[in-house]
Short mmCIF file of C-alpha atoms in Angstrom, two decimals:
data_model
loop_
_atom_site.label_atom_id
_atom_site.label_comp_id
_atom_site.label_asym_id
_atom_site.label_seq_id
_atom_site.Cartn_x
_atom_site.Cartn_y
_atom_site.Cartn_z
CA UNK X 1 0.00 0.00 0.00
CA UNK X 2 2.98 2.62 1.07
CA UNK X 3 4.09 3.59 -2.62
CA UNK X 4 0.70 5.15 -2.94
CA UNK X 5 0.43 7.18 -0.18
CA UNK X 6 2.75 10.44 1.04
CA UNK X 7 5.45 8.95 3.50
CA UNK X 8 4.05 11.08 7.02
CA UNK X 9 0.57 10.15 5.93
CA UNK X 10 1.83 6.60 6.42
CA UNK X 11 3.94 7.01 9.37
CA UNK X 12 1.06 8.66 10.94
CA UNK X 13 -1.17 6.42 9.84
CA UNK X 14 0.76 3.74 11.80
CA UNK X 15 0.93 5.45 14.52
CA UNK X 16 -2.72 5.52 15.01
CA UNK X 17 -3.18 1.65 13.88
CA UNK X 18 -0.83 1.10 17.35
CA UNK X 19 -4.15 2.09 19.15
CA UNK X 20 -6.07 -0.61 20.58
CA UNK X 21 -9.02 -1.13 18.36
CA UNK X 22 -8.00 0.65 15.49
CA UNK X 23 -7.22 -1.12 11.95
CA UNK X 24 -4.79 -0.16 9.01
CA UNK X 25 -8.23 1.52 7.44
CA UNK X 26 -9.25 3.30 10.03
CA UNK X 27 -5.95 4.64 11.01
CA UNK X 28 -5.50 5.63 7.10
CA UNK X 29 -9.12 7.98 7.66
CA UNK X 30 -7.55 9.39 11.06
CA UNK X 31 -4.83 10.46 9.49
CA UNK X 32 -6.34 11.93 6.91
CA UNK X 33 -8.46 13.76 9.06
CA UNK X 34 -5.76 15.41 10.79
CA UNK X 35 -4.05 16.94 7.33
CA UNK X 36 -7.51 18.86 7.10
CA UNK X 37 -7.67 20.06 10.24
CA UNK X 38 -5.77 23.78 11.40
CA UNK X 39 -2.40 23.93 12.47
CA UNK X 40 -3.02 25.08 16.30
CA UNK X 41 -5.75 21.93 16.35
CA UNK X 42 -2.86 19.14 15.58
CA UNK X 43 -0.18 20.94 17.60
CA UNK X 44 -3.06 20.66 20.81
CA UNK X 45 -3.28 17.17 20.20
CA UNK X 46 0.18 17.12 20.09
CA UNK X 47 0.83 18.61 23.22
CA UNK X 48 -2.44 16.92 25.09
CA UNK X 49 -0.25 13.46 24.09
CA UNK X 50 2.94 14.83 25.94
CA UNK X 51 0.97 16.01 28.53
CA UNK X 52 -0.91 13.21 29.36
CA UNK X 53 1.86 10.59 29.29
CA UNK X 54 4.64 13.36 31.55
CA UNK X 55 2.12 14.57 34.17
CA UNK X 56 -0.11 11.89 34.93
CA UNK X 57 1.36 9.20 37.59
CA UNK X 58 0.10 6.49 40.15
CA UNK X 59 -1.60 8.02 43.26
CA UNK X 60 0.78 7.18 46.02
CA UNK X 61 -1.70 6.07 48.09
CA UNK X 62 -4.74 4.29 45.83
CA UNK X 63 -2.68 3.54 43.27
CA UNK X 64 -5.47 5.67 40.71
CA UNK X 65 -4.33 7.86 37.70
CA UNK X 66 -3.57 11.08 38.88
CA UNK X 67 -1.72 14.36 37.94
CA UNK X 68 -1.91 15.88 41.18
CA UNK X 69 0.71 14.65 44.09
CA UNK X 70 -2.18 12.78 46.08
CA UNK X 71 -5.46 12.02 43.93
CA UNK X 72 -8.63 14.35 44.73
CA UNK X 73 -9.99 10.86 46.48
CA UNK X 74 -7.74 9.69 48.71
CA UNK X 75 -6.88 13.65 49.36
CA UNK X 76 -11.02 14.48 50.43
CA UNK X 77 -10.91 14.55 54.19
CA UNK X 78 -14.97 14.40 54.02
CA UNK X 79 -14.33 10.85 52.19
CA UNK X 80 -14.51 7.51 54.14
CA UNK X 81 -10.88 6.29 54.67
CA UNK X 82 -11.87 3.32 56.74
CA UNK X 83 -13.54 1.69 54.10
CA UNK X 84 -11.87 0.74 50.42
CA UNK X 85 -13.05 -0.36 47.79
CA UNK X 86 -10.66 -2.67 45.97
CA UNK X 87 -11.07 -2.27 41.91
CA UNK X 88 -9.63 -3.70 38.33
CA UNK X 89 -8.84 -0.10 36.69
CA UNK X 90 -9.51 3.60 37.07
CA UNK X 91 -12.45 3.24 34.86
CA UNK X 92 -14.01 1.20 37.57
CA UNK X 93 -13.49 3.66 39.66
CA UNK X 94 -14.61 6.50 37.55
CA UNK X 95 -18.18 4.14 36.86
CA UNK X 96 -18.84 3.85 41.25
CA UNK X 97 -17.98 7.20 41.42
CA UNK X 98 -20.50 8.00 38.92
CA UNK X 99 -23.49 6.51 41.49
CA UNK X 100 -22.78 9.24 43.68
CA UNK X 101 -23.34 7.24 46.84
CA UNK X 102 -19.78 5.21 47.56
CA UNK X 103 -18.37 7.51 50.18
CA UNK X 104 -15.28 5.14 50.81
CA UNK X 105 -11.79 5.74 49.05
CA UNK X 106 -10.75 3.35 46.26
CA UNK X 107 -7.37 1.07 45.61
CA UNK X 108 -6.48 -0.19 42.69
CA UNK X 109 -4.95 -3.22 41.77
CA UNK X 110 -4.35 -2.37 37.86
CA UNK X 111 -5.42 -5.86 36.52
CA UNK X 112 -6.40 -8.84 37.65
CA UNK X 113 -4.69 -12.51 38.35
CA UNK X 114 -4.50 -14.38 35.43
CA UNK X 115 -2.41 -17.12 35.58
CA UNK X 116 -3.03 -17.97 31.56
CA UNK X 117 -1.66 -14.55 30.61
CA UNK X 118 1.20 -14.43 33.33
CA UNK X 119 -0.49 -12.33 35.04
CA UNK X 120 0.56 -13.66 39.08
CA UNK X 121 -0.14 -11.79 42.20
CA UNK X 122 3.02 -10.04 42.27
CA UNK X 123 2.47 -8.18 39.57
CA UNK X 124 -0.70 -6.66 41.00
CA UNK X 125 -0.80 -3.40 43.61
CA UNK X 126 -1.25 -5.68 46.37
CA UNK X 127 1.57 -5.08 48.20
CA UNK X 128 0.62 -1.08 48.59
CA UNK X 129 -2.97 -2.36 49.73
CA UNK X 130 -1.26 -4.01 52.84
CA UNK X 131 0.76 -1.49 53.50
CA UNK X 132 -2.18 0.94 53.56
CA UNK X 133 -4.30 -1.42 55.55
CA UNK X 134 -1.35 -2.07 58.17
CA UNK X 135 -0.63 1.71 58.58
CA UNK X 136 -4.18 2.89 58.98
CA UNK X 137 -7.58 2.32 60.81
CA UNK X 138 -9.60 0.30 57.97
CA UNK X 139 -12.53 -1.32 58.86
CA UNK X 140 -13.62 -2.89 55.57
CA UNK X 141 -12.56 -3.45 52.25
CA UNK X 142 -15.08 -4.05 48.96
CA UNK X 143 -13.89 -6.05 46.87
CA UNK X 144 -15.47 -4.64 43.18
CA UNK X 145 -13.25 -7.03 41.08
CA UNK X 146 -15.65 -7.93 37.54
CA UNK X 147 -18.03 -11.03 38.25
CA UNK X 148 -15.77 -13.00 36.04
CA UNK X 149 -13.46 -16.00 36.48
CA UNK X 150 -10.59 -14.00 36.78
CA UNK X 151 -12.42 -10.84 39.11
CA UNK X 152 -14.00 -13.75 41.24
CA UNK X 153 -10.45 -15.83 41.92
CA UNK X 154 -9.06 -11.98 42.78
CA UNK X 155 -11.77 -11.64 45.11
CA UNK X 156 -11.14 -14.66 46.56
CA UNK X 157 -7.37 -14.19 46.76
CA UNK X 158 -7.62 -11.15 48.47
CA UNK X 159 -9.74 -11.86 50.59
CA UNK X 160 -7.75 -15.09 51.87
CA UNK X 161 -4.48 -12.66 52.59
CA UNK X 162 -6.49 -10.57 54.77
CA UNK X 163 -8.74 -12.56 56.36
CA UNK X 164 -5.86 -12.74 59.29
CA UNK X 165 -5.85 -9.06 59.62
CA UNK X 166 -9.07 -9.08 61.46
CA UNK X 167 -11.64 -6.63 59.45
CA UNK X 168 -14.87 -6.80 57.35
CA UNK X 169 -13.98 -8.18 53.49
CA UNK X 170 -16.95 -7.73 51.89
CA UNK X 171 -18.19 -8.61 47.53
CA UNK X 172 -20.41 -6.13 45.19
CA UNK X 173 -23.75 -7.81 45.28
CA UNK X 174 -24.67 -10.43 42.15
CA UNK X 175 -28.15 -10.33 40.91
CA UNK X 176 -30.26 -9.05 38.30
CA UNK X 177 -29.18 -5.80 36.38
CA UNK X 178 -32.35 -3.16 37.37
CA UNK X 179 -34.43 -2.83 34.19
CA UNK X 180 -33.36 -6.31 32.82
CA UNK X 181 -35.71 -8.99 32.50
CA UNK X 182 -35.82 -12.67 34.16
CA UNK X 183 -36.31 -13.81 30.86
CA UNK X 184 -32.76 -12.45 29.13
CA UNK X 185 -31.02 -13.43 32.40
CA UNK X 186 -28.30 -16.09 32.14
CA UNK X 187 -29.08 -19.22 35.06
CA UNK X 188 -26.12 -18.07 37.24
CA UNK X 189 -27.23 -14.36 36.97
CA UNK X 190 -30.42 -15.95 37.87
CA UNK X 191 -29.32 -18.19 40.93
CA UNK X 192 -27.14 -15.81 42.52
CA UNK X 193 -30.02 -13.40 42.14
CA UNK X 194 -32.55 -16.41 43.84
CA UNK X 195 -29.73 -17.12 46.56
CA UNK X 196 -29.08 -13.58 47.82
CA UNK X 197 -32.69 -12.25 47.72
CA UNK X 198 -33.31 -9.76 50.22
CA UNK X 199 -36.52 -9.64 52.42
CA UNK X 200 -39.19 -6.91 51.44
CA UNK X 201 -41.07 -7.24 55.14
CA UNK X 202 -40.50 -9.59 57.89
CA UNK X 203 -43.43 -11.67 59.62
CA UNK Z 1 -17.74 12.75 34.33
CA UNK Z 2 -14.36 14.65 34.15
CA UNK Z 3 -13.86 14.82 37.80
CA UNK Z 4 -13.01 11.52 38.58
CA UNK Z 5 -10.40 11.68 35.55
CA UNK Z 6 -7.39 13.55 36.27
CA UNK Z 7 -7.41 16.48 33.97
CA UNK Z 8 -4.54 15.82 31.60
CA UNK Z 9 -6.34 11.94 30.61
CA UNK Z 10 -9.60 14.00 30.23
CA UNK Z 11 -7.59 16.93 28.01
CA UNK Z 12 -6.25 13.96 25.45
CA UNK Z 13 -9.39 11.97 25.40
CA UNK Z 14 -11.33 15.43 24.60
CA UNK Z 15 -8.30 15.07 21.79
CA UNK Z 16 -8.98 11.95 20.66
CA UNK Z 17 -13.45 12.06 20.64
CA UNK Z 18 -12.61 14.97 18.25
CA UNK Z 19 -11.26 12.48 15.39
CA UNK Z 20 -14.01 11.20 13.19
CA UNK Z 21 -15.90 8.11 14.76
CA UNK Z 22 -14.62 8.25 17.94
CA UNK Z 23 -17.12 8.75 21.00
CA UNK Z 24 -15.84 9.47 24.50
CA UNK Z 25 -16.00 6.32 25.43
CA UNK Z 26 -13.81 5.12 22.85
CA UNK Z 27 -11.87 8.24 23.31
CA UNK Z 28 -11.39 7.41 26.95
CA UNK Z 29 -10.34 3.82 26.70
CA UNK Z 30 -7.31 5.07 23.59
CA UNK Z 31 -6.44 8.02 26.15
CA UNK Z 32 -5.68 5.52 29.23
CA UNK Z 33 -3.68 3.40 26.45
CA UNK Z 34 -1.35 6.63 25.84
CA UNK Z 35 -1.12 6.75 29.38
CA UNK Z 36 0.53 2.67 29.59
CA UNK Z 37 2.70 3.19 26.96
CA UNK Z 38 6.54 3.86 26.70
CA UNK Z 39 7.38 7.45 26.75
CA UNK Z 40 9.31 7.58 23.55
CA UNK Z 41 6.46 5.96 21.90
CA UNK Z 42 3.80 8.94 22.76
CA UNK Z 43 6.65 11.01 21.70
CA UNK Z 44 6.88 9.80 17.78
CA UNK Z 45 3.08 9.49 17.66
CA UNK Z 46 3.32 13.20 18.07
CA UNK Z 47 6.08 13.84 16.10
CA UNK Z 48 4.12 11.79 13.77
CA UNK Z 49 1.13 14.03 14.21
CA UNK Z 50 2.79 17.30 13.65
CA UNK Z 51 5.28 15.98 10.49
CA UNK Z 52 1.81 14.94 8.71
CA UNK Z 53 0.07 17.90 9.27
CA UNK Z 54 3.32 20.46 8.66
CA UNK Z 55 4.79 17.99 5.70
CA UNK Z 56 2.12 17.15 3.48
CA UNK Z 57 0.41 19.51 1.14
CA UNK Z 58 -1.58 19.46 -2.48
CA UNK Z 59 0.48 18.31 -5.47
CA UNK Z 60 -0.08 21.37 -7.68
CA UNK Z 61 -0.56 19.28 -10.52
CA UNK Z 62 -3.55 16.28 -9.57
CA UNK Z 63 -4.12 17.78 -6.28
CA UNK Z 64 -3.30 14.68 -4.47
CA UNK Z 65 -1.87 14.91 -1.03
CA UNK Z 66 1.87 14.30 -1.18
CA UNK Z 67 5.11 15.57 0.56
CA UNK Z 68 7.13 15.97 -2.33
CA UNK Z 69 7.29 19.05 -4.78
CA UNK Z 70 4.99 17.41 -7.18
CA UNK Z 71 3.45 13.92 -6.51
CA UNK Z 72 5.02 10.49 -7.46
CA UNK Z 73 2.19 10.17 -10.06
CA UNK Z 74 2.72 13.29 -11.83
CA UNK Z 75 6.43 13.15 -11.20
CA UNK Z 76 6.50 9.98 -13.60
CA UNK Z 77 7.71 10.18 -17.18
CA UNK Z 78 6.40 6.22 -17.20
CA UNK Z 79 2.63 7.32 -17.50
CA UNK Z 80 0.43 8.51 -19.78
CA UNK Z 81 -0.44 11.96 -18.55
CA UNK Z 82 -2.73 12.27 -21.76
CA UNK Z 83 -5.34 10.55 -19.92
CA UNK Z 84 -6.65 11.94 -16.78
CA UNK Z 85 -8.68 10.00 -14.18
CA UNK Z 86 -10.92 12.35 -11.98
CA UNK Z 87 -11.72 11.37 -8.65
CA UNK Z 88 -13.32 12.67 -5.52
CA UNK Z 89 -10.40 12.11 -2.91
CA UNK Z 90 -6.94 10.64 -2.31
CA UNK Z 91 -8.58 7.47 -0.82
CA UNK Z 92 -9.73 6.88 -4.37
CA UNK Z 93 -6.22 7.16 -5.86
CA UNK Z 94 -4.97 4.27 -3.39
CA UNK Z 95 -7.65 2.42 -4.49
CA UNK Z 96 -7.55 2.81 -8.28
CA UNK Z 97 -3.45 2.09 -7.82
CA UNK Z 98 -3.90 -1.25 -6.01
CA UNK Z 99 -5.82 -2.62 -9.59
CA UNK Z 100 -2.32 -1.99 -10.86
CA UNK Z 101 -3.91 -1.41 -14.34
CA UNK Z 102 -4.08 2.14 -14.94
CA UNK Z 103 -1.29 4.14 -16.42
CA UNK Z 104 -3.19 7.45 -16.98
CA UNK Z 105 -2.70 10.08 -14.47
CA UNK Z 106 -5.17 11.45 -11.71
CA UNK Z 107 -7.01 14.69 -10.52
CA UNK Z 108 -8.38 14.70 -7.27
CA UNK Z 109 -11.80 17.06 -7.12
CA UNK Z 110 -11.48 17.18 -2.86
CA UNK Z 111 -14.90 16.75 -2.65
CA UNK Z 112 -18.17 16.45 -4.86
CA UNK Z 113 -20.81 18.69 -6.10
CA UNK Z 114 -23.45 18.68 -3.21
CA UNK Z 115 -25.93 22.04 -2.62
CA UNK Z 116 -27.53 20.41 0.48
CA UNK Z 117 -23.82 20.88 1.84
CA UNK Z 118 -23.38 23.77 0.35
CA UNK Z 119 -20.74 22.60 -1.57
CA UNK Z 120 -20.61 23.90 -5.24
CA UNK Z 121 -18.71 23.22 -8.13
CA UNK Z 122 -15.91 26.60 -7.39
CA UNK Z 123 -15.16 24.63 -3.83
CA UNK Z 124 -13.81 21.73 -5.56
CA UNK Z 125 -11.18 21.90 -7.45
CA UNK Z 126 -12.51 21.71 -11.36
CA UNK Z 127 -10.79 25.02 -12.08
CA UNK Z 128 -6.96 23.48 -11.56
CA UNK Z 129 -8.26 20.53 -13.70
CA UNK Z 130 -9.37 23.10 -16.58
CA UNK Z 131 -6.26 25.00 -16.27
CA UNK Z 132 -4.01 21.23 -16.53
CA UNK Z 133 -6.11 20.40 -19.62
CA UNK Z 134 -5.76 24.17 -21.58
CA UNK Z 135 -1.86 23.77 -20.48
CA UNK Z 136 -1.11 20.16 -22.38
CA UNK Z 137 -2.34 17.82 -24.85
CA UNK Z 138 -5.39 15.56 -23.03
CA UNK Z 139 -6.86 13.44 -24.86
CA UNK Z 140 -9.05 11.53 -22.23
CA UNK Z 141 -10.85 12.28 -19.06
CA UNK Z 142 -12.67 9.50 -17.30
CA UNK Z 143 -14.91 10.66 -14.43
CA UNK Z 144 -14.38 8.19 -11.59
CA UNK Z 145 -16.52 9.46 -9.03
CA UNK Z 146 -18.58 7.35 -7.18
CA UNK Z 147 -21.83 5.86 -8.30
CA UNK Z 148 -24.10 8.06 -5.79
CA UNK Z 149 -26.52 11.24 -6.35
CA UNK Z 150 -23.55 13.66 -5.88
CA UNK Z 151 -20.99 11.30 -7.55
CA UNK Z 152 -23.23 11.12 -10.56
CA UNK Z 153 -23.74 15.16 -10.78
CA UNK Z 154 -20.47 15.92 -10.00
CA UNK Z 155 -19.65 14.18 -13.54
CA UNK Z 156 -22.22 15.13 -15.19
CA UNK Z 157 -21.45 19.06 -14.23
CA UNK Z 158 -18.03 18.58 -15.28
CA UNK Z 159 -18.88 16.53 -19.14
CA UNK Z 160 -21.10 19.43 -19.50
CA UNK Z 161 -18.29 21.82 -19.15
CA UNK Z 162 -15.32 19.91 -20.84
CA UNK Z 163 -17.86 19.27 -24.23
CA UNK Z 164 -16.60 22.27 -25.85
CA UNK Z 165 -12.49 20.99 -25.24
CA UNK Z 166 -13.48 18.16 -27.74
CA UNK Z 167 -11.57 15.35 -25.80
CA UNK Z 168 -12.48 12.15 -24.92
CA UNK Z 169 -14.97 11.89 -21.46
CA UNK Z 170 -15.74 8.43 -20.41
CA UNK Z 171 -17.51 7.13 -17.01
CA UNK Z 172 -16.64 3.96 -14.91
CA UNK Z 173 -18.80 1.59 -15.88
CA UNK Z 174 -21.43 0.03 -13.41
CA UNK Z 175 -22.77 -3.49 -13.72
CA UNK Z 176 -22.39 -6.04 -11.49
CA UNK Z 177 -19.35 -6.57 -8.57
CA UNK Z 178 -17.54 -9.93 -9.32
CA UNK Z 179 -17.78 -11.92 -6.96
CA UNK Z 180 -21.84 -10.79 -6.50
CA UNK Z 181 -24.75 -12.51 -7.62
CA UNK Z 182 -27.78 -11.30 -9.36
CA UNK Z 183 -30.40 -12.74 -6.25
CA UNK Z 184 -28.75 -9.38 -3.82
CA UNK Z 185 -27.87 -7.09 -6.71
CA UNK Z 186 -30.39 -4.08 -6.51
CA UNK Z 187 -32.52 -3.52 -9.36
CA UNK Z 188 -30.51 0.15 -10.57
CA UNK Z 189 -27.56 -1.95 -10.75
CA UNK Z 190 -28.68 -4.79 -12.67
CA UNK Z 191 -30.60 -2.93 -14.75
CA UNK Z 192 -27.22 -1.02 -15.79
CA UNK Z 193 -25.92 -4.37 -16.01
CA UNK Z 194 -27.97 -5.79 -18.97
CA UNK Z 195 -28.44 -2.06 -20.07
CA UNK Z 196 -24.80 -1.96 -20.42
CA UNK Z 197 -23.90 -5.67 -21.49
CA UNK Z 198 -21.18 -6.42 -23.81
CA UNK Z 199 -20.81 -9.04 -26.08
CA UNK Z 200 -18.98 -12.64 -25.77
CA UNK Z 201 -18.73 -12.92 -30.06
CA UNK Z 202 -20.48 -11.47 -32.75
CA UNK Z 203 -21.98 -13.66 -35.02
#
């Protein structure tokens, strides 16, 4: 294909096919879309790339994406820091945040054990979760790992390492999404909503 | 959302949702993979980003983009630069190459005739394609745009206005894709298809 195109129309071209998700013809129409943009335009994007990658950093403390020497979370003295919530990525914490009613502070592990993809303990941010839960007062921590194989042997993992530490380890509840129907739900969607159903009065 | 993300991540995926078909959420997930990423990496995908924009401009001959003087195309003694092929954008020039069967030369139009848009016939650029056919000896101009409303108008509008240059001004043809079959052909293309059928011998 390169002999027909301009050389930096190409290279940029690459560039953008490095993205996750984005094919050789996609990344040819993003590149193209750039050469008709202004000058000021590209050399923003330029600079919000540099930016990005220099100034943002692990929070020292929950481990988040921040840009800021202590993230806005873990530095909110209104915030719960007894209880954390233990999460995947910083989207998940971005999507609990976006309830508006976790009042906790977050930590997060940056993947999940996978054994299959070499993925061991070690290589998680489990080590700075004991150190925070040895230094301070915390009373429980939620674990908010994905309901899948690899969020549920997380869970569990966790939650055997602390279990000597002597405080409330607690799961995200597993039941039917609200506005879903029994009908589209999968059977373990269905049992675990069956198995953990919740009283409406008491007799 | 953007107060869970620190602001630099929100800044480039901002940068990113501004490209064509990408939303934010899209945006979001290629701004955290910037974020993973070796530094010298983020740094050529800029470079990348400004050489593009700063490097390439219109070959002042076909209009293609290139970052040479004057386009590989047009640069080559090799082709027949009696015939010109007019098409609607570089993307069409890549695609006519990879046939590997034409030896004419091109003119790219940057657009096509389309009122709705508001884009008429002096925003594209018919008047450098005039000016390249009252400079040298054409012979041929096949229209190459595609077979839509504004494809078809666009070369209509411009056979109109090349009649009195008596040259040569053919059309793609249109029948059937190989490959296709006549049960999911639409009826406007099959109909152009036995409208337009040639023969196998002549008796």
């Amino acid at each position: 294909m390169s002999g027909y195109y301009a050389l930096p129309l190409e290279l940029l071209a690459e560039e953008f096919a490095k993205l996750p998700g984005i094919g050789m013809k996609t990344a040819h129409r993003l590149a193209y879309s750039i050469i008709s943009r202004p000058e000021e335009e590209v050399q923003t994007f330029a600079d919000a790339l540099l930016a990005a990658k220099r100034d943002i950093h692990f929070c020292p403390c929950c481990q988040n994406l921040t840009d800021l020497e202590l993230c806005p979370i873990c530095a909110d003295d209104q915030r719960d820091h007894s209880t954390i919530c233990v999460v995947e990525s910083p989207k998940d914490v971005t999507a609990l945040e976006r309830t508006g009613e976790y009042r906790g502070v977050y930590h997060v592990l940056h993947g999940l054990i996978s054994p299959i993809d070499g993925i061991t303990p070690n290589k998680l941010r489990m080590r700075e979760l004991l150190a925070r839960i040895n230094q301070g007062d915390v009373s429980e921590v939620i674990m908010a790992t994905n309901p899948t194989v690899e969020g549920d042997a997380t869970a569990m993992y966790l939650a055997q390492l602390l279990e000597p530490l002597g405080l409330t380890v607690t799961r995200l509840a597993f039941g039917l999404p609200v506005g879903g129907t029994l009908e589209y739900a999968d059977e373990v969607t269905l049992f675990k909503a069956l198995e953990n159903r919740t009283p409406l009065y008491k007799s």
